[in-house]
Coordinates of C-alpha atoms and ligand atoms in Angstrom, one line a residue:
M149 CA -33.2 -15.0 10.4
T150 CA -36.0 -17.0 8.4
Q151 CA -36.0 -18.7 5.3
S152 CA -35.9 -16.9 2.2
G153 CA -36.8 -18.8 -0.9
S154 CA -35.1 -22.1 -1.0
Y155 CA -32.3 -20.6 1.6
D156 CA -33.1 -21.5 5.2
V157 CA -30.6 -20.1 7.2
N158 CA -32.0 -21.8 10.4
A159 CA -31.2 -25.1 9.0
I160 CA -27.3 -24.2 7.4
R161 CA -26.8 -22.4 11.6
R162 CA -28.0 -26.0 12.9
E163 CA -24.8 -27.4 11.2
F164 CA -22.2 -24.9 12.8
P165 CA -21.5 -26.1 16.6
I166 CA -20.0 -23.0 17.7
L167 CA -23.2 -20.6 16.8
K168 CA -25.3 -21.9 20.1
K169 CA -22.5 -20.7 21.9
S170 CA -23.6 -17.8 24.6
I171 CA -20.6 -15.0 25.0
N172 CA -20.9 -12.6 28.1
G173 CA -24.1 -13.6 28.6
Y174 CA -25.4 -13.4 25.1
P175 CA -26.1 -15.7 22.4
L176 CA -23.4 -15.1 20.0
V177 CA -23.6 -12.9 16.9
Y178 CA -20.5 -13.8 15.0
L179 CA -19.6 -11.0 12.4
D180 CA -15.8 -11.9 11.8
S181 CA -16.1 -14.4 9.4
A182 CA -13.8 -12.5 7.1
A183 CA -11.0 -12.8 9.5
S184 CA -12.2 -16.7 9.8
A185 CA -15.4 -18.4 9.1
Q186 CA -16.7 -20.7 11.5
K187 CA -17.0 -24.5 10.7
P188 CA -19.8 -26.8 10.1
L189 CA -19.8 -30.1 11.7
S190 CA -19.2 -32.2 8.5
V191 CA -15.9 -30.3 8.5
I192 CA -15.1 -30.9 12.0
E193 CA -16.2 -34.6 11.5
A194 CA -14.3 -35.2 8.5
Q195 CA -11.1 -34.1 10.2
R196 CA -11.4 -36.3 13.4
E197 CA -12.4 -39.3 11.0
Y198 CA -9.3 -38.6 9.6
E199 CA -7.3 -38.6 12.2
A200 CA -9.1 -41.8 14.3
H201 CA -9.2 -44.1 11.4
F202 CA -6.9 -43.0 8.2
H203 CA -3.9 -40.9 9.5
S204 CA -0.5 -42.2 8.3
N205 CA 2.4 -40.3 6.3
I206 CA 1.5 -40.1 2.7
H207 CA 3.1 -40.5 -0.4
R208 CA 6.1 -42.5 1.0
G209 CA 4.7 -46.1 2.2
V210 CA 3.6 -49.3 0.9
H211 CA 1.3 -50.1 3.8
T212 CA -2.6 -49.9 3.5
L213 CA -2.9 -46.6 5.6
A214 CA -0.6 -45.0 4.2
T215 CA -2.3 -45.7 0.8
Q216 CA -5.3 -44.6 2.2
A217 CA -4.0 -41.6 3.4
T218 CA -2.3 -40.3 0.2
E219 CA -5.8 -41.2 -1.6
A220 CA -7.7 -39.0 0.9
F221 CA -5.2 -36.0 0.3
E222 CA -4.6 -36.5 -3.2
S223 CA -8.4 -36.8 -3.7
V224 CA -8.6 -33.2 -2.1
R225 CA -6.3 -31.5 -5.0
T226 CA -8.6 -33.0 -7.6
K227 CA -11.7 -31.7 -5.2
I228 CA -9.9 -28.0 -5.6
A229 CA -9.0 -28.3 -9.1
D230 CA -12.3 -29.1 -10.2
H231 CA -13.6 -26.7 -7.8
I232 CA -11.6 -23.5 -9.3
N233 CA -11.7 -25.1 -13.0
A234 CA -8.1 -25.4 -12.9
A235 CA -6.7 -27.0 -16.4
Q236 CA -5.1 -29.8 -14.5
R237 CA -4.6 -30.9 -11.1
E238 CA -0.8 -30.7 -11.1
E239 CA -1.5 -26.7 -10.8
I240 CA -2.7 -27.2 -7.3
I241 CA 0.0 -26.6 -4.7
F242 CA -1.1 -27.3 -0.9
T243 CA 0.0 -24.1 1.5
S244 CA -0.5 -23.2 4.9
G245 CA -2.7 -20.4 3.4
T246 CA -2.7 -17.2 1.8
T247 CA 0.7 -15.7 3.4
D248 CA 1.9 -18.9 2.5
G249 CA 1.2 -19.0 -1.3
I250 CA 2.2 -15.5 -2.0
N251 CA 5.4 -15.9 -0.3
L252 CA 5.7 -19.0 -2.3
V253 CA 5.4 -17.4 -5.4
A254 CA 7.5 -14.1 -4.4
G255 CA 10.3 -16.6 -3.2
T256 CA 10.6 -18.4 -6.3
W257 CA 8.8 -16.7 -9.5
G258 CA 9.9 -13.5 -8.2
R259 CA 13.4 -14.3 -7.2
A260 CA 14.2 -15.9 -10.8
N261 CA 12.4 -13.0 -12.5
L262 CA 12.6 -9.6 -10.5
N263 CA 15.9 -7.7 -11.1
E264 CA 16.7 -3.9 -10.3
E265 CA 15.4 -2.8 -13.6
D266 CA 11.8 -4.1 -13.2
T267 CA 8.8 -2.7 -11.6
I268 CA 5.6 -4.3 -9.9
V269 CA 2.2 -3.0 -9.4
L270 CA -0.1 -3.5 -6.2
S271 CA -2.9 -1.7 -5.1
R272 CA -3.8 0.0 -2.3
L273 CA -6.1 -2.8 -1.0
E274 CA -4.0 -5.6 -0.6
H275 CA -3.5 -7.3 2.7
H276 CA -0.3 -7.0 4.2
S277 CA 0.6 -10.6 3.1
N278 CA 0.3 -9.4 -0.7
I279 CA 2.3 -6.2 0.4
V280 CA 5.3 -7.2 2.8
P281 CA 6.5 -10.5 0.8
W282 CA 7.0 -8.2 -2.2
Q283 CA 8.9 -5.4 -0.4
I284 CA 11.1 -7.7 1.4
L285 CA 12.2 -9.2 -2.1
A286 CA 12.7 -5.9 -3.3
T287 CA 15.1 -4.8 -0.7
E288 CA 17.3 -8.0 -2.0
K289 CA 16.4 -7.4 -5.7
R290 CA 16.0 -3.8 -6.0
F291 CA 13.0 -3.5 -8.2
K292 CA 10.2 -0.8 -7.9
I293 CA 6.7 -1.2 -6.5
E294 CA 3.8 0.9 -8.1
V295 CA 0.9 1.5 -6.3
I296 CA -2.8 1.8 -7.8
E297 CA -4.6 4.2 -6.0
L298 CA -8.5 4.3 -4.7
N299 CA -11.4 6.0 -5.6
E300 CA -13.2 7.5 -2.8
D301 CA -15.6 4.6 -2.7
G302 CA -12.6 1.9 -2.3
S303 CA -13.1 0.8 -5.8
L304 CA -9.5 1.0 -8.1
D305 CA -9.0 4.3 -9.9
E306 CA -8.9 3.3 -13.4
S307 CA -6.3 6.3 -14.4
S308 CA -3.9 4.8 -11.9
L309 CA -4.2 1.6 -13.1
N310 CA -3.8 2.7 -16.8
E311 CA -0.6 4.8 -15.6
K312 CA 0.7 1.7 -13.5
L313 CA 0.4 -0.7 -16.7
A314 CA 1.8 1.7 -19.0
L315 CA 5.1 1.4 -16.6
N316 CA 5.3 -2.4 -18.2
P317 CA 5.0 -4.3 -14.7
K318 CA 6.6 -7.6 -14.6
M319 CA 4.1 -8.5 -12.1
V320 CA 0.7 -7.4 -11.2
A321 CA -0.5 -8.7 -7.4
I322 CA -4.1 -8.0 -6.8
S323 CA -6.8 -9.2 -4.3
H324 CA -10.0 -10.5 -6.1
V325 CA -12.3 -9.3 -2.9
S326 CA -10.8 -6.3 -0.4
N327 CA -11.1 -7.7 3.5
T328 CA -11.6 -4.4 4.6
L329 CA -13.6 -2.3 2.2
G330 CA -15.4 -5.4 0.7
T331 CA -14.8 -3.8 -2.6
V332 CA -14.7 -6.6 -5.2
N333 CA -12.2 -6.4 -8.3
D334 CA -12.9 -6.9 -12.1
V335 CA -9.7 -9.5 -11.8
K336 CA -10.5 -11.0 -15.3
R337 CA -10.5 -7.6 -17.0
I338 CA -7.1 -6.5 -14.6
T339 CA -5.8 -9.6 -15.9
A340 CA -6.6 -9.0 -19.5
L341 CA -5.0 -5.6 -19.2
A342 CA -1.8 -6.8 -17.3
H343 CA -1.5 -9.7 -20.0
S344 CA -1.4 -7.0 -22.6
V345 CA 1.5 -5.4 -21.1
G346 CA 3.5 -8.6 -20.6
A347 CA 3.1 -8.8 -17.0
T348 CA 2.3 -12.3 -14.7
V349 CA -0.7 -11.8 -12.6
I350 CA -1.3 -13.1 -9.0
V351 CA -4.9 -13.0 -7.4
D352 CA -5.1 -12.7 -3.6
G353 CA -8.5 -14.8 -3.4
S354 CA -9.0 -15.5 0.1
Q355 CA -12.0 -13.2 0.9
A356 CA -13.3 -14.3 -2.6
V357 CA -13.1 -18.2 -2.3
P358 CA -16.0 -18.1 0.8
H359 CA -18.7 -16.1 -1.6
K360 CA -17.9 -16.3 -5.3
T361 CA -17.7 -19.1 -7.6
I362 CA -14.1 -19.0 -8.8
D363 CA -13.0 -20.1 -12.2
V364 CA -9.4 -19.3 -12.8
T365 CA -9.2 -20.6 -16.6
D366 CA -11.8 -17.9 -17.3
I367 CA -10.0 -15.1 -15.4
D368 CA -6.9 -16.6 -16.9
C369 CA -4.8 -15.3 -14.2
D370 CA -1.3 -16.8 -13.5
F371 CA -1.5 -17.4 -10.1
Y372 CA -4.2 -17.8 -7.6
V373 CA -4.5 -18.2 -3.8
A374 CA -6.7 -18.8 -0.8
S375 CA -6.8 -19.7 2.6
G376 CA -9.2 -23.1 4.3
H377 CA -10.2 -20.8 7.4
K378 CA -11.9 -18.3 5.1
M379 CA -14.3 -20.8 3.4
Y380 CA -15.6 -22.6 6.2
G381 CA -12.5 -25.0 6.5
P382 CA -9.5 -25.6 8.9
S383 CA -6.2 -23.2 9.5
G384 CA -3.5 -23.6 8.7
I385 CA -3.6 -25.1 4.9
G386 CA -4.7 -23.1 1.8
F387 CA -3.5 -23.4 -1.6
L388 CA -2.0 -22.4 -4.7
Y389 CA -3.2 -22.3 -8.0
G390 CA -0.6 -21.5 -11.0
K391 CA -0.1 -22.5 -14.5
H392 CA 1.5 -25.5 -15.2
S393 CA 4.0 -23.7 -17.6
L394 CA 4.9 -21.3 -14.8
L395 CA 5.3 -23.9 -12.0
E396 CA 7.6 -26.2 -14.5
Q397 CA 9.9 -23.2 -14.9
M398 CA 10.2 -22.1 -11.4
P399 CA 12.7 -23.1 -9.0
P400 CA 12.1 -24.8 -5.8
W401 CA 11.2 -22.9 -2.8
R402 CA 11.5 -24.9 0.4
G403 CA 14.0 -27.6 0.8
G404 CA 12.8 -30.9 2.1
G405 CA 11.4 -34.5 1.5
E406 CA 9.3 -35.2 -1.0
M407 CA 10.1 -32.1 -3.2
I408 CA 13.3 -33.7 -4.5
A409 CA 13.6 -36.4 -7.2
S410 CA 16.9 -37.5 -6.1
V411 CA 19.8 -36.4 -3.3
S412 CA 23.2 -36.9 -3.6
F413 CA 26.7 -35.6 -2.4
E414 CA 28.2 -36.6 -5.6
E415 CA 26.0 -35.0 -8.0
P416 CA 23.8 -31.9 -8.1
T417 CA 20.5 -33.0 -6.1
T418 CA 17.5 -33.0 -8.8
F419 CA 13.9 -32.0 -8.1
N420 CA 10.1 -33.5 -8.5
I421 CA 7.8 -32.1 -10.9
P422 CA 5.2 -29.6 -9.9
P423 CA 3.2 -29.3 -7.6
Y424 CA 5.3 -31.7 -5.8
K425 CA 8.4 -29.8 -6.5
F426 CA 6.8 -27.1 -3.9
E427 CA 5.2 -29.3 -1.3
A428 CA 8.4 -30.0 1.1
G429 CA 7.8 -31.6 4.1
T430 CA 5.0 -33.4 5.7
P431 CA 1.6 -31.4 5.2
H432 CA -1.4 -30.3 7.4
L433 CA -2.7 -34.1 6.2
S434 CA -6.2 -33.7 8.2
G435 CA -6.5 -30.1 7.0
V436 CA -6.3 -31.0 3.6
V437 CA -8.9 -33.4 4.3
G438 CA -11.5 -30.9 6.0
L439 CA -10.9 -28.3 3.4
G440 CA -12.0 -30.7 0.8
A441 CA -15.1 -31.5 3.0
A442 CA -15.3 -27.7 3.1
I443 CA -15.4 -27.5 -0.6
D444 CA -18.3 -30.3 -0.5
W445 CA -20.3 -28.0 2.1
L446 CA -20.0 -24.8 0.2
N447 CA -21.1 -27.0 -3.0
S448 CA -23.7 -28.7 -1.2
V449 CA -25.3 -24.9 -0.1
G450 CA -24.4 -23.4 -3.3
L451 CA -21.9 -20.4 -3.5
E452 CA -24.7 -18.7 -5.9
K453 CA -27.3 -19.0 -2.9
I454 CA -24.8 -17.8 -0.5
A455 CA -23.9 -15.1 -2.2
A456 CA -27.5 -13.8 -2.8
H457 CA -28.3 -14.4 0.9
E458 CA -25.2 -12.4 2.1
K459 CA -26.1 -9.7 -0.6
S460 CA -29.2 -9.1 0.9
L461 CA -28.0 -8.7 4.2
I462 CA -25.5 -6.3 3.3
E463 CA -28.1 -4.1 1.9
Y464 CA -30.1 -4.5 4.9
A465 CA -27.5 -3.7 7.5
S466 CA -26.1 -1.0 5.5
G467 CA -29.5 0.9 5.3
E468 CA -30.1 0.4 9.3
L469 CA -26.5 1.5 9.9
M470 CA -26.7 4.6 7.9
K471 CA -29.9 5.3 9.9
I472 CA -27.4 6.0 13.0
D473 CA -26.4 9.3 13.6
G474 CA -22.8 10.1 12.8
M475 CA -22.4 7.1 10.9
K476 CA -19.9 6.8 8.0
L477 CA -19.4 3.7 5.6
I478 CA -15.8 3.3 5.0
G479 CA -16.1 1.2 1.7
T480 CA -19.3 1.9 -0.9
A481 CA -18.0 0.6 -4.2
P482 CA -21.0 -0.7 -6.4
A483 CA -18.9 -3.8 -6.5
K484 CA -18.9 -5.2 -3.1
A485 CA -18.7 -8.6 -1.1
S486 CA -19.8 -9.3 2.4
V487 CA -18.1 -6.7 4.4
I488 CA -19.1 -3.5 6.2
S489 CA -16.7 -1.4 7.4
F490 CA -17.7 1.7 9.3
L491 CA -16.9 4.5 11.8
V492 CA -19.2 6.3 14.0
E493 CA -18.3 10.1 14.5
G494 CA -16.9 11.0 17.8
I495 CA -16.2 7.1 19.3
H496 CA -12.7 5.2 18.8
P497 CA -13.6 2.1 16.6
S498 CA -11.7 -0.4 19.2
D499 CA -14.7 1.3 21.9
I500 CA -17.5 0.4 19.9
G501 CA -15.6 -3.1 19.1
T502 CA -15.1 -3.6 23.3
L503 CA -18.9 -2.7 23.9
L504 CA -20.2 -5.0 21.0
D505 CA -18.0 -7.7 22.7
G506 CA -19.8 -7.2 26.1
L507 CA -23.2 -7.6 23.9
G508 CA -21.8 -11.4 22.7
I509 CA -21.4 -8.8 19.1
A510 CA -18.0 -10.4 17.5
V511 CA -16.8 -7.8 15.0
R512 CA -13.2 -6.8 14.2
T513 CA -11.6 -3.1 15.0
G514 CA -8.3 -1.7 13.7
H515 CA -6.6 -1.8 10.7
H516 CA -7.4 -5.1 9.4
C517 CA -3.7 -5.8 8.2
T518 CA -4.5 -2.8 5.5
E519 CA -2.6 0.1 6.7
P520 CA -1.9 1.5 3.8
I521 CA -5.6 2.3 3.3
M522 CA -5.7 3.7 6.8
T523 CA -2.8 6.0 6.1
K524 CA -4.6 7.2 2.8
L525 CA -7.9 7.4 4.2
G526 CA -6.2 9.3 7.6
I527 CA -8.3 7.3 10.0
P528 CA -7.0 4.8 12.8
G529 CA -9.0 2.0 11.4
T530 CA -12.7 1.2 11.3
V531 CA -15.1 -1.6 12.7
R532 CA -15.7 -4.2 10.4
A533 CA -18.7 -6.3 10.4
S534 CA -18.6 -9.3 7.6
F535 CA -21.4 -11.7 6.8
A536 CA -21.3 -15.4 6.1
A537 CA -23.7 -18.2 4.7
Y538 CA -25.0 -18.6 8.2
S539 CA -25.4 -14.9 9.2
T540 CA -29.0 -13.5 9.7
K541 CA -31.1 -10.2 9.9
A542 CA -31.6 -10.4 13.4
E543 CA -28.0 -10.3 14.1
V544 CA -27.6 -7.2 12.1
D545 CA -30.1 -5.7 14.1
A546 CA -28.5 -7.0 17.0
L547 CA -25.3 -5.3 15.8
V548 CA -27.4 -2.1 15.1
A549 CA -28.7 -1.9 18.5
G550 CA -25.4 -2.3 19.7
V551 CA -23.8 0.7 17.7
N552 CA -26.8 2.5 19.1
R553 CA -26.2 1.8 22.6
A554 CA -22.7 2.6 22.1
V555 CA -23.5 6.1 20.8
K556 CA -25.6 6.7 23.7
L557 CA -22.8 5.5 26.2
L558 CA -20.0 6.6 24.5
R559 CA -20.2 9.6 22.7
Ligands
PLP129 N1 -5.4 -11.6 1.9 C1 -6.4 -11.2 2.3 C2 -7.4 -10.0 1.4 C3 -7.0 -11.4 3.8 O1 -8.4 -11.1 4.2 C4 -6.0 -12.4 4.7 C5 -6.7 -12.5 6.0 O2 -7.2 -11.6 6.8 C6 -5.1 -12.7 3.8 C7 -4.4 -12.6 2.3 C8 -4.0 -13.8 4.7 O3 -4.7 -14.6 4.9 P1 -4.1 -16.1 6.2 O4 -3.8 -15.5 7.3 O5 -5.1 -17.1 6.0 O6 -2.8 -16.5 5.4

């Protein structure tokens, strides 16, 4: 709402053109940033500038524009590597997003390494995109999938974690932050435990990158995936970090231009080195440029400041929502990032979502692509409010007033 310390949320909001919008006659209250964050002008402008002045295809041309486009593209690879503290820029592969990155790892590392006698471990917290690619591969390769269960509060059940690791899995695939419950997993500790039993670790970081400083060297995970559109950047672009030694051993994934060393009908076709081996075809070039601008934007505000701002909003919102009769917060783990899921006794979540939309308030309702959580909790879905750098206390107040109105009208 107003300035707190050096964090001027009003100044931040002015950078996001969409936040000036009215929806259904009310000022937009955008509480759906976990689904997709809005973009600051600097990201929108960077993409426009690229398209207007620098666009050409990359890597293949000798002309000036091709060189400029290639430099713009490759500089973002370096920027991402620095941003997440990768050991080298060649460990960053551009993907179309988190889903694409996980499918890449399943389709290459997974297909090459997982067989009938093997087990992999996921958690019940996972988004469908960190479940289904493994299930599809498991029907072909016939390995087993084991699931780490949750405590009541939505944190990982430690005894279940230990039990599953005792099965000596070959892979542990785990989210850094749950998109539905907000639970923050201690992925550094889980990675160390998984490595101690010989497992390779992939971390789904899509809900962590907008809220936390990521250090893949410190976490020591083998793979880390994220999406541009969750971190104030464009959709259709993301990245996969992979340890170079693993990327070198992995077979290619999609075939096409750029991923080859040489193509022949007479000799075996040979492949490029990582990361290019995994980047067949022309990528989303302006998306990469926009992602670079999003990282610059995050760094200009400061992830620590954003996290502190969001933490205070989550605490305030949780307290205010709990004053509502029949309110149940779903997901109350001690380590929680900026998502609040809730149910109100006697009212279907989608009815609350529809009523809030009528007031200009955008929340998400449903299973949030995490049906296994809903099955376990025996609920159809939740209402989810998610917060970002531009969210305000006044927006929390609008949400609470809206839910109170839903209680009066719908119960
Ligand atoms: N993993 C998590 C935890 C998510 O929240 C999401 C999107 O909501 C995804 C994966 C999939 O991301 P994308 O649709 O950008 O590939």
